[in-house]
Short mmCIF file of N, CA and C and ligand atoms in Angstrom, two decimals:
data_model
loop_
_atom_site.label_atom_id
_atom_site.label_comp_id
_atom_site.label_asym_id
_atom_site.label_seq_id
_atom_site.Cartn_x
_atom_site.Cartn_y
_atom_site.Cartn_z
N MET Z 1 25.01 2.77 -7.61
CA MET Z 1 24.67 2.31 -5.99
C MET Z 1 23.73 1.40 -6.05
N SER Z 2 24.49 0.67 -4.85
CA SER Z 2 24.54 -1.12 -4.64
C SER Z 2 23.14 -1.26 -3.84
N ARG Z 3 22.67 -2.43 -4.19
CA ARG Z 3 21.81 -3.06 -3.87
C ARG Z 3 20.98 -2.41 -2.11
N LEU Z 4 22.18 -2.62 -1.24
CA LEU Z 4 21.95 -2.38 -0.13
C LEU Z 4 21.51 -0.59 -0.07
N ASP Z 5 22.19 0.07 -0.59
CA ASP Z 5 22.28 1.20 -0.96
C ASP Z 5 20.76 2.33 -1.52
N GLN Z 6 19.92 1.41 -2.04
CA GLN Z 6 18.66 1.32 -2.67
C GLN Z 6 17.60 0.41 -2.11
N PHE Z 7 18.02 -0.51 -0.95
CA PHE Z 7 17.06 -0.94 -0.09
C PHE Z 7 16.73 0.01 1.16
N ILE Z 8 17.70 0.88 1.60
CA ILE Z 8 17.94 1.78 2.41
C ILE Z 8 17.03 2.77 2.00
N LEU Z 9 17.41 3.56 0.80
CA LEU Z 9 16.16 4.53 -0.04
C LEU Z 9 14.99 4.09 0.18
N ARG Z 10 14.61 2.84 -0.44
CA ARG Z 10 13.30 2.75 -0.56
C ARG Z 10 12.39 2.55 0.91
N LEU Z 11 12.98 1.93 2.08
CA LEU Z 11 12.66 1.96 3.31
C LEU Z 11 12.53 3.48 3.90
N GLU Z 12 13.66 4.11 3.54
CA GLU Z 12 13.23 5.73 3.44
C GLU Z 12 11.82 6.14 2.93
N MET Z 13 11.70 5.85 1.38
CA MET Z 13 10.58 6.40 1.05
C MET Z 13 9.22 5.71 1.67
N GLN Z 14 8.94 4.86 1.82
CA GLN Z 14 8.11 4.21 2.16
C GLN Z 14 7.52 4.95 3.91
N ARG Z 15 8.90 4.56 4.58
CA ARG Z 15 8.57 5.78 5.83
C ARG Z 15 8.07 7.09 5.72
N THR Z 16 8.95 7.89 4.63
CA THR Z 16 8.45 9.77 4.35
C THR Z 16 6.84 9.26 4.24
N LEU Z 17 6.72 8.53 2.89
CA LEU Z 17 5.15 8.50 2.13
C LEU Z 17 3.97 8.19 3.51
N LEU Z 18 4.81 7.08 4.28
CA LEU Z 18 3.52 6.42 5.05
C LEU Z 18 3.24 7.60 6.32
N ASP Z 19 4.25 7.97 6.52
CA ASP Z 19 3.85 9.04 7.80
C ASP Z 19 3.54 10.34 7.35
N HIS Z 20 3.44 10.57 5.92
CA HIS Z 20 2.63 12.04 5.30
C HIS Z 20 1.03 11.26 5.55
N ALA Z 21 0.84 10.16 4.40
CA ALA Z 21 -0.09 9.67 4.14
C ALA Z 21 -1.42 9.27 5.21
N CYS Z 22 -0.40 9.12 6.82
CA CYS Z 22 -1.27 8.74 7.97
C CYS Z 22 -1.36 10.14 8.55
N ALA Z 23 -0.53 11.03 8.26
CA ALA Z 23 -0.79 12.39 9.47
C ALA Z 23 -2.04 12.81 8.84
N LEU Z 24 -2.01 12.47 7.05
CA LEU Z 24 -3.07 13.25 6.40
C LEU Z 24 -4.17 12.72 7.04
N LEU Z 25 -4.45 11.50 7.11
CA LEU Z 25 -5.81 10.83 7.47
C LEU Z 25 -6.03 10.81 8.96
N ASN Z 26 -5.23 10.93 9.67
CA ASN Z 26 -5.59 11.31 10.89
C ASN Z 26 -6.28 12.69 11.56
N GLU Z 27 -5.69 13.93 10.17
CA GLU Z 27 -6.35 15.03 10.27
C GLU Z 27 -7.88 15.08 10.18
N LEU Z 28 -8.02 14.24 9.00
CA LEU Z 28 -9.36 13.78 8.62
C LEU Z 28 -10.47 13.16 9.15
N GLY Z 29 -9.48 12.02 10.10
CA GLY Z 29 -10.65 11.65 11.07
C GLY Z 29 -11.66 11.04 10.51
N GLU Z 30 -13.02 11.48 11.07
CA GLU Z 30 -14.08 10.41 10.73
C GLU Z 30 -14.89 10.90 9.33
N ALA Z 31 -14.13 12.19 8.81
CA ALA Z 31 -14.41 12.79 7.73
C ALA Z 31 -13.88 12.15 6.35
N MET Z 32 -12.88 10.76 6.94
CA MET Z 32 -12.49 9.73 6.01
C MET Z 32 -12.41 8.53 6.69
N PRO Z 33 -13.99 7.91 6.74
CA PRO Z 33 -13.73 6.58 7.18
C PRO Z 33 -13.34 5.59 6.32
N GLY Z 34 -13.18 4.39 7.15
CA GLY Z 34 -12.87 3.31 6.58
C GLY Z 34 -11.66 2.69 6.96
N PRO Z 35 -11.29 1.45 6.68
CA PRO Z 35 -10.24 0.71 6.98
C PRO Z 35 -8.90 1.12 6.06
N VAL Z 36 -7.84 0.57 6.25
CA VAL Z 36 -6.71 0.82 5.73
C VAL Z 36 -6.22 -0.44 5.17
N ILE Z 37 -6.33 -0.68 3.70
CA ILE Z 37 -5.38 -1.89 3.19
C ILE Z 37 -4.29 -2.08 2.69
N GLU Z 38 -3.52 -3.31 3.64
CA GLU Z 38 -2.19 -3.21 3.00
C GLU Z 38 -2.04 -4.23 2.03
N LEU Z 39 -1.81 -4.05 0.57
CA LEU Z 39 -1.44 -5.29 -0.10
C LEU Z 39 0.01 -5.99 -0.50
N GLY Z 40 -0.02 -6.97 0.57
CA GLY Z 40 1.36 -7.72 -0.21
C GLY Z 40 1.94 -7.66 1.82
N LEU Z 41 1.29 -8.41 2.69
CA LEU Z 41 1.75 -7.97 3.91
C LEU Z 41 3.48 -7.94 3.99
N GLY Z 42 3.86 -9.35 3.66
CA GLY Z 42 5.14 -9.50 3.92
C GLY Z 42 5.97 -10.04 5.21
N ASN Z 43 6.93 -9.67 5.49
CA ASN Z 43 7.19 -9.05 6.80
C ASN Z 43 6.43 -8.68 7.99
N GLY Z 44 5.29 -7.36 7.12
CA GLY Z 44 4.70 -7.18 8.48
C GLY Z 44 5.19 -5.63 8.81
N ARG Z 45 6.55 -5.11 8.43
CA ARG Z 45 7.17 -3.72 8.70
C ARG Z 45 6.36 -2.99 8.30
N THR Z 46 5.84 -2.65 7.38
CA THR Z 46 5.02 -1.53 7.12
C THR Z 46 3.38 -1.46 7.30
N PHE Z 47 2.89 -2.63 7.51
CA PHE Z 47 1.69 -2.75 8.00
C PHE Z 47 2.29 -2.29 10.01
N ASP Z 48 3.42 -2.91 10.41
CA ASP Z 48 3.33 -2.20 11.80
C ASP Z 48 3.35 -0.95 11.74
N HIS Z 49 4.07 -0.76 10.92
CA HIS Z 49 4.41 1.12 11.28
C HIS Z 49 2.98 1.96 11.11
N MET Z 50 2.20 1.29 9.63
CA MET Z 50 0.59 2.35 9.72
C MET Z 50 -0.11 1.82 11.14
N ARG Z 51 -0.09 0.60 11.32
CA ARG Z 51 -0.80 0.54 12.60
C ARG Z 51 0.06 1.25 14.12
N ALA Z 52 1.31 2.00 13.69
CA ALA Z 52 1.51 2.64 14.96
C ALA Z 52 1.12 4.04 15.00
N LYS Z 53 1.06 4.26 13.46
CA LYS Z 53 0.79 5.68 12.99
C LYS Z 53 -0.74 6.09 13.43
N LEU Z 54 -1.69 5.09 13.18
CA LEU Z 54 -3.20 5.06 13.11
C LEU Z 54 -3.70 4.35 13.93
N PRO Z 55 -3.52 4.63 15.47
CA PRO Z 55 -4.45 4.19 16.38
C PRO Z 55 -5.72 4.30 16.08
N GLY Z 56 -6.49 2.84 15.91
CA GLY Z 56 -8.00 2.84 16.08
C GLY Z 56 -8.58 2.64 15.05
N ARG Z 57 -7.41 2.86 13.85
CA ARG Z 57 -8.27 2.39 12.60
C ARG Z 57 -7.51 0.91 12.08
N ARG Z 58 -8.87 0.18 11.65
CA ARG Z 58 -8.85 -0.74 11.03
C ARG Z 58 -7.45 -1.20 9.86
N ILE Z 59 -6.89 -2.14 10.07
CA ILE Z 59 -5.98 -2.25 8.76
C ILE Z 59 -6.33 -4.12 8.31
N VAL Z 60 -6.54 -3.97 7.17
CA VAL Z 60 -6.64 -5.25 6.65
C VAL Z 60 -5.98 -5.59 5.48
N ALA Z 61 -5.20 -6.62 5.97
CA ALA Z 61 -3.73 -7.09 5.19
C ALA Z 61 -4.08 -8.10 4.13
N PHE Z 62 -3.47 -8.33 2.92
CA PHE Z 62 -3.55 -9.47 2.05
C PHE Z 62 -2.29 -9.55 1.61
N GLY Z 63 -2.23 -11.19 1.46
CA GLY Z 63 -0.97 -11.76 0.84
C GLY Z 63 -1.24 -12.99 0.59
N ARG Z 64 -0.41 -13.45 -0.04
CA ARG Z 64 -0.38 -15.31 -0.76
C ARG Z 64 0.03 -16.19 0.54
N GLU Z 65 0.97 -15.79 1.43
CA GLU Z 65 1.42 -16.57 2.75
C GLU Z 65 1.23 -15.89 3.75
N LEU Z 66 1.07 -16.56 5.24
CA LEU Z 66 1.29 -15.33 6.29
C LEU Z 66 2.35 -15.86 6.99
N HIS Z 67 3.35 -15.31 6.41
CA HIS Z 67 4.85 -15.38 7.30
C HIS Z 67 5.44 -13.97 7.67
N ALA Z 68 4.46 -13.39 7.95
CA ALA Z 68 4.93 -12.02 8.81
C ALA Z 68 5.71 -12.10 10.42
N ASN Z 69 6.65 -11.37 10.60
CA ASN Z 69 7.14 -11.61 12.45
C ASN Z 69 6.18 -11.45 12.63
N PRO Z 70 5.84 -12.54 14.11
CA PRO Z 70 4.96 -12.57 14.75
C PRO Z 70 4.53 -11.50 15.60
N LYS Z 71 5.68 -10.26 15.08
CA LYS Z 71 5.38 -9.30 16.12
C LYS Z 71 4.56 -8.22 15.23
N SER Z 72 4.09 -8.42 14.19
CA SER Z 72 3.48 -7.97 13.26
C SER Z 72 2.32 -8.39 12.40
N LEU Z 73 1.51 -9.34 12.79
CA LEU Z 73 0.52 -10.09 12.44
C LEU Z 73 -0.75 -9.77 13.05
N PRO Z 74 -1.82 -9.54 11.57
CA PRO Z 74 -2.95 -8.63 12.08
C PRO Z 74 -3.49 -9.76 12.69
N PRO Z 75 -4.91 -8.82 13.39
CA PRO Z 75 -5.94 -9.75 14.42
C PRO Z 75 -6.50 -10.99 13.57
N PRO Z 76 -7.19 -12.10 13.65
CA PRO Z 76 -7.90 -12.80 12.84
C PRO Z 76 -9.13 -12.19 12.46
N GLY Z 77 -9.09 -12.42 11.07
CA GLY Z 77 -10.10 -11.70 10.47
C GLY Z 77 -10.04 -10.19 9.75
N ASP Z 78 -8.52 -10.09 10.41
CA ASP Z 78 -7.82 -8.70 9.15
C ASP Z 78 -7.10 -9.23 8.19
N PHE Z 79 -6.64 -10.72 8.01
CA PHE Z 79 -5.53 -10.94 7.16
C PHE Z 79 -6.46 -11.90 5.74
N ILE Z 80 -6.24 -11.51 4.65
CA ILE Z 80 -6.80 -12.05 3.56
C ILE Z 80 -6.02 -12.95 3.07
N LEU Z 81 -6.12 -14.76 3.05
CA LEU Z 81 -4.69 -14.86 2.36
C LEU Z 81 -5.09 -15.28 0.94
N GLY Z 82 -4.30 -15.48 -0.19
CA GLY Z 82 -4.35 -15.67 -1.00
C GLY Z 82 -4.05 -14.83 -2.30
N ASP Z 83 -3.98 -14.86 -3.66
CA ASP Z 83 -3.87 -14.24 -4.65
C ASP Z 83 -4.64 -12.80 -4.58
N ILE Z 84 -3.93 -12.04 -4.86
CA ILE Z 84 -4.54 -10.85 -4.72
C ILE Z 84 -5.67 -10.61 -5.89
N ARG Z 85 -4.94 -11.05 -6.96
CA ARG Z 85 -5.74 -11.10 -8.15
C ARG Z 85 -7.16 -11.58 -7.95
N SER Z 86 -7.70 -12.71 -7.46
CA SER Z 86 -8.94 -12.90 -7.05
C SER Z 86 -9.06 -12.14 -5.63
N THR Z 87 -8.68 -12.31 -4.85
CA THR Z 87 -8.97 -11.88 -3.06
C THR Z 87 -9.41 -10.41 -3.41
N GLY Z 88 -8.43 -9.69 -3.83
CA GLY Z 88 -8.88 -8.23 -4.49
C GLY Z 88 -10.25 -7.73 -4.48
N PRO Z 89 -10.66 -8.93 -6.03
CA PRO Z 89 -12.00 -8.32 -6.73
C PRO Z 89 -12.93 -8.90 -5.60
N ALA Z 90 -12.57 -9.97 -4.77
CA ALA Z 90 -13.88 -10.64 -3.94
C ALA Z 90 -13.94 -9.71 -2.99
N PHE Z 91 -12.98 -9.13 -2.36
CA PHE Z 91 -13.78 -7.99 -1.27
C PHE Z 91 -13.87 -6.86 -2.08
N ALA Z 92 -13.52 -6.42 -2.76
CA ALA Z 92 -14.43 -5.27 -3.51
C ALA Z 92 -15.42 -5.41 -3.56
N GLU Z 93 -16.09 -6.87 -4.10
CA GLU Z 93 -17.37 -6.97 -4.33
C GLU Z 93 -18.23 -7.11 -3.19
N GLU Z 94 -17.79 -8.03 -2.18
CA GLU Z 94 -18.11 -7.76 -1.06
C GLU Z 94 -18.41 -6.56 -0.28
N HIS Z 95 -17.27 -5.70 -0.16
CA HIS Z 95 -17.62 -4.59 0.51
C HIS Z 95 -17.58 -3.11 0.30
N GLY Z 96 -17.22 -2.96 -1.28
CA GLY Z 96 -17.26 -1.60 -2.06
C GLY Z 96 -15.99 -1.23 -1.95
N PRO Z 97 -15.98 0.37 -2.40
CA PRO Z 97 -14.98 1.02 -2.14
C PRO Z 97 -15.02 1.39 -0.65
N ILE Z 98 -14.10 1.01 0.31
CA ILE Z 98 -14.12 1.13 1.25
C ILE Z 98 -12.88 1.68 2.27
N ALA Z 99 -11.83 1.44 1.18
CA ALA Z 99 -10.45 2.05 1.88
C ALA Z 99 -9.90 3.66 1.90
N ALA Z 100 -9.79 3.99 3.18
CA ALA Z 100 -9.43 5.23 3.45
C ALA Z 100 -8.00 5.83 2.94
N LEU Z 101 -7.25 4.45 2.91
CA LEU Z 101 -5.95 4.41 2.40
C LEU Z 101 -5.56 2.90 2.38
N LEU Z 102 -4.63 3.32 1.35
CA LEU Z 102 -4.53 1.73 0.79
C LEU Z 102 -2.72 1.54 0.18
N HIS Z 103 -1.93 0.73 0.87
CA HIS Z 103 -0.58 0.74 -0.03
C HIS Z 103 -0.46 -0.70 -0.21
N ALA Z 104 0.46 -0.69 -1.25
CA ALA Z 104 0.76 -1.77 -1.96
C ALA Z 104 2.09 -1.87 -2.40
N ASP Z 105 2.26 -2.91 -1.95
CA ASP Z 105 4.17 -3.09 -1.82
C ASP Z 105 3.78 -4.89 -2.35
N LEU Z 106 3.93 -4.72 -3.57
CA LEU Z 106 3.92 -6.07 -4.41
C LEU Z 106 5.14 -6.78 -5.06
N GLY Z 107 5.65 -5.62 -5.38
CA GLY Z 107 7.22 -5.90 -6.09
C GLY Z 107 8.25 -6.44 -5.58
N ASN Z 108 8.73 -7.35 -6.29
CA ASN Z 108 10.30 -7.95 -5.93
C ASN Z 108 11.46 -7.49 -6.60
N GLY Z 109 11.21 -6.30 -6.80
CA GLY Z 109 12.91 -5.93 -7.87
C GLY Z 109 13.10 -6.09 -9.37
N VAL Z 110 12.49 -6.94 -9.90
CA VAL Z 110 12.26 -7.51 -10.98
C VAL Z 110 11.46 -6.91 -11.99
N PRO Z 111 12.01 -5.25 -12.83
CA PRO Z 111 11.62 -4.96 -13.87
C PRO Z 111 10.51 -5.72 -14.58
N ALA Z 112 10.64 -6.54 -15.27
CA ALA Z 112 9.62 -7.22 -15.99
C ALA Z 112 8.47 -7.99 -14.86
N ASP Z 113 8.47 -8.07 -13.92
CA ASP Z 113 7.35 -8.56 -12.85
C ASP Z 113 6.35 -7.13 -12.44
N ASP Z 114 7.34 -5.95 -12.40
CA ASP Z 114 6.39 -4.94 -12.19
C ASP Z 114 5.85 -4.53 -13.33
N ARG Z 115 5.56 -4.80 -14.30
CA ARG Z 115 5.41 -4.49 -15.95
C ARG Z 115 3.99 -5.58 -16.01
N VAL Z 116 4.16 -6.81 -15.28
CA VAL Z 116 2.99 -7.62 -14.85
C VAL Z 116 2.09 -7.05 -14.30
N LEU Z 117 2.45 -6.57 -12.72
CA LEU Z 117 1.84 -5.75 -12.07
C LEU Z 117 0.82 -4.83 -12.30
N GLU Z 118 1.50 -4.23 -13.32
CA GLU Z 118 0.94 -2.74 -13.60
C GLU Z 118 -0.45 -2.81 -14.83
N VAL Z 119 -0.20 -4.14 -14.67
CA VAL Z 119 -1.54 -4.33 -15.92
C VAL Z 119 -2.96 -4.78 -15.02
N TRP Z 120 -2.32 -5.33 -14.31
CA TRP Z 120 -3.78 -5.84 -13.23
C TRP Z 120 -3.88 -5.51 -11.71
N LEU Z 121 -2.74 -4.53 -11.62
CA LEU Z 121 -3.18 -4.02 -10.09
C LEU Z 121 -4.13 -2.50 -10.09
N PRO Z 122 -3.79 -1.71 -10.67
CA PRO Z 122 -4.27 -0.44 -10.84
C PRO Z 122 -6.05 -0.43 -10.89
N GLY Z 123 -6.56 -1.48 -11.94
CA GLY Z 123 -8.54 -1.83 -11.36
C GLY Z 123 -8.49 -2.11 -10.23
N ILE Z 124 -7.46 -3.22 -9.35
CA ILE Z 124 -8.17 -3.51 -8.14
C ILE Z 124 -7.86 -2.37 -7.04
N VAL Z 125 -6.78 -1.75 -7.00
CA VAL Z 125 -6.60 -0.29 -6.36
C VAL Z 125 -8.05 0.65 -6.02
N HIS Z 126 -8.20 1.03 -7.33
CA HIS Z 126 -9.43 1.98 -7.28
C HIS Z 126 -10.60 0.94 -6.90
N SER Z 127 -10.88 0.05 -7.16
CA SER Z 127 -12.16 -0.81 -6.69
C SER Z 127 -12.20 -0.61 -5.08
N LEU Z 128 -10.76 -0.79 -4.78
CA LEU Z 128 -11.20 -1.02 -3.37
C LEU Z 128 -11.09 0.38 -2.26
N LEU Z 129 -10.80 1.76 -3.27
CA LEU Z 129 -10.62 3.00 -2.54
C LEU Z 129 -11.87 3.80 -2.65
N ARG Z 130 -12.07 4.63 -1.55
CA ARG Z 130 -13.29 5.31 -1.79
C ARG Z 130 -12.80 6.58 -2.03
N PRO Z 131 -13.95 7.31 -2.56
CA PRO Z 131 -13.13 8.48 -3.24
C PRO Z 131 -12.45 9.68 -2.44
N GLY Z 132 -11.60 10.01 -2.92
CA GLY Z 132 -10.53 10.75 -1.60
C GLY Z 132 -9.64 9.99 -0.68
N GLY Z 133 -9.14 8.65 -1.03
CA GLY Z 133 -9.04 7.62 -0.63
C GLY Z 133 -6.99 7.59 -0.99
N GLN Z 134 -6.15 7.52 -0.44
CA GLN Z 134 -5.03 7.59 -0.90
C GLN Z 134 -4.41 6.11 -1.10
N ALA Z 135 -3.70 6.39 -2.22
CA ALA Z 135 -2.58 5.31 -2.38
C ALA Z 135 -1.49 5.24 -2.62
N LEU Z 136 -0.85 4.62 -1.96
CA LEU Z 136 0.86 4.47 -2.06
C LEU Z 136 1.37 3.06 -2.73
N CYS Z 137 1.94 3.03 -3.69
CA CYS Z 137 2.44 1.86 -4.21
C CYS Z 137 3.75 2.14 -4.98
N SER Z 138 4.40 1.11 -4.76
CA SER Z 138 5.80 0.37 -5.27
C SER Z 138 6.27 0.60 -6.68
N THR Z 139 4.51 0.27 -7.41
CA THR Z 139 4.26 0.06 -8.95
C THR Z 139 3.33 1.35 -9.16
N ARG Z 140 4.03 1.74 -10.59
CA ARG Z 140 2.91 2.92 -11.27
C ARG Z 140 2.00 2.07 -11.62
N LEU Z 141 0.60 3.19 -11.09
CA LEU Z 141 -0.98 2.44 -11.19
C LEU Z 141 -0.94 3.49 -12.55
N VAL Z 142 -1.54 3.36 -13.43
CA VAL Z 142 -1.93 4.12 -14.59
C VAL Z 142 -3.87 3.94 -14.59
N HIS Z 143 -4.83 4.85 -14.18
CA HIS Z 143 -5.80 4.66 -14.15
C HIS Z 143 -6.64 5.80 -14.24
N GLU Z 144 -8.17 6.06 -14.72
CA GLU Z 144 -8.22 7.61 -15.39
C GLU Z 144 -8.83 8.17 -14.00
N ARG Z 145 -9.18 7.15 -12.92
CA ARG Z 145 -9.86 7.64 -11.77
C ARG Z 145 -8.67 7.50 -10.47
N LEU Z 146 -7.37 7.62 -10.65
CA LEU Z 146 -6.27 7.59 -9.99
C LEU Z 146 -5.38 8.90 -10.41
N ARG Z 147 -5.70 9.50 -9.15
CA ARG Z 147 -4.57 10.96 -9.72
C ARG Z 147 -3.49 11.35 -8.83
N PRO Z 148 -2.56 11.33 -9.81
CA PRO Z 148 -1.18 11.60 -9.05
C PRO Z 148 -1.17 12.50 -7.75
N LEU Z 149 -0.52 12.36 -6.90
CA LEU Z 149 -0.59 13.54 -5.71
C LEU Z 149 1.12 13.61 -5.60
N ALA Z 150 1.20 14.71 -4.91
CA ALA Z 150 2.70 15.72 -5.18
C ALA Z 150 3.48 15.03 -3.54
N PHE Z 151 4.69 14.46 -3.97
CA PHE Z 151 5.15 14.04 -2.68
C PHE Z 151 5.79 14.96 -1.73
N PRO Z 152 5.79 14.56 -0.35
CA PRO Z 152 6.18 15.39 0.71
C PRO Z 152 7.67 16.11 0.29
N SER Z 153 7.78 17.37 0.78
CA SER Z 153 9.16 18.24 0.01
C SER Z 153 10.03 17.30 0.02
N ARG Z 154 10.22 16.58 1.70
CA ARG Z 154 11.53 16.23 2.54
C ARG Z 154 11.61 14.87 1.75
N SER Z 155 10.74 14.27 0.65
CA SER Z 155 11.28 12.76 -0.02
C SER Z 155 12.24 12.47 -0.45
N PRO Z 156 12.84 11.30 -0.33
CA PRO Z 156 14.08 10.69 -0.41
C PRO Z 156 14.18 10.61 -2.46
N LYS Z 157 15.26 10.47 -2.97
CA LYS Z 157 14.75 10.45 -4.77
C LYS Z 157 14.77 8.73 -4.62
N TYR Z 158 13.69 8.22 -4.68
CA TYR Z 158 13.51 7.01 -4.95
C TYR Z 158 12.03 6.57 -5.41
N GLU Z 159 12.10 5.73 -6.52
CA GLU Z 159 10.62 5.30 -7.40
C GLU Z 159 9.87 4.83 -6.77
N TYR Z 160 8.49 6.17 -6.11
CA TYR Z 160 7.68 5.29 -5.74
C TYR Z 160 6.29 5.48 -6.13
N TYR Z 161 4.91 5.62 -5.92
CA TYR Z 161 4.29 6.33 -6.95
C TYR Z 161 2.83 6.87 -5.43
N TYR Z 162 2.20 7.54 -5.59
CA TYR Z 162 1.12 8.29 -4.35
C TYR Z 162 0.11 8.96 -5.47
N TYR Z 163 -1.15 8.50 -5.15
CA TYR Z 163 -2.17 8.51 -5.80
C TYR Z 163 -3.55 8.93 -4.94
N GLU Z 164 -4.52 9.51 -5.31
CA GLU Z 164 -5.90 9.85 -4.77
C GLU Z 164 -7.05 9.26 -5.78
N ALA Z 165 -7.82 8.56 -4.89
CA ALA Z 165 -9.12 8.02 -5.87
C ALA Z 165 -10.13 9.17 -6.35
N ILE Z 166 -10.27 9.41 -7.38
CA ILE Z 166 -11.49 10.27 -7.57
C ILE Z 166 -12.56 9.70 -8.41
C1 SAM Q 215 7.87 -6.50 -0.67
S1 SAM Q 215 6.66 -8.32 -0.08
C2 SAM Q 215 5.92 -6.91 1.07
C3 SAM Q 215 7.00 -6.44 2.03
C4 SAM Q 215 6.10 -5.48 3.32
N1 SAM Q 215 5.64 -4.19 3.06
C5 SAM Q 215 7.08 -5.23 4.89
O1 SAM Q 215 7.12 -4.50 4.96
O2 SAM Q 215 7.44 -6.63 5.31
C6 SAM Q 215 5.98 -8.38 -1.07
C7 SAM Q 215 4.53 -9.25 -0.35
O3 SAM Q 215 3.66 -9.27 -1.37
C8 SAM Q 215 3.47 -10.65 -1.47
N2 SAM Q 215 2.62 -10.60 -3.02
C9 SAM Q 215 3.10 -10.20 -4.12
N3 SAM Q 215 2.15 -10.83 -5.31
C10 SAM Q 215 1.50 -11.28 -4.65
C11 SAM Q 215 0.29 -11.49 -5.31
N4 SAM Q 215 -0.64 -11.46 -6.39
N5 SAM Q 215 -0.85 -11.64 -4.06
C12 SAM Q 215 -0.62 -11.79 -2.66
N6 SAM Q 215 0.40 -11.68 -2.61
C13 SAM Q 215 1.51 -11.12 -3.18
C14 SAM Q 215 4.70 -11.02 -1.92
O4 SAM Q 215 4.36 -12.48 -1.11
C15 SAM Q 215 5.14 -11.00 -0.29
O5 SAM Q 215 4.61 -11.33 0.62
#
């Protein structure tokens, strides 16, 4: 499979899972309060998608630089600039585990870099999520308080990860 094929599958997987998680969150409504957290704003495509699917829900985005498409910029105050290894724990320290949904897309397609992410990311994701909150991630998260969830039946065959905080 070419890298283009893989890229297309990856985006289809992101859309399938984000649609599923957002629909669940919309059903829960006030029963699952709190913002959505996007770790790795990048171009802003997945941020923009969640914004469209979750009207009225605050989305706080993190990234080491702000270079998103101008159509996909978070409002002032909802972008946390810096390395998530520092800004994630600082945000959790200030606000506690408040996120109803978290999407983390920090990978660059290099397996060795994913292995590094797998070391520091699970604890940060868990510290940001409220109990029952959903996490979607391009990297495997092994954490005793993150329970793997089943994918929707129509999911493309692409490696992505879906958890619930317990
Ligand atoms: C694959 S892109 C995200 C793409 C985004 N989901 C989209 O749809 O446009 C990953 C982003 O995460 C950022 N990133 C990776 N590791 C980071 C870290 N430790 N701290 C902050 N940002 C990071 C990268 O700079 C890049 O902008």
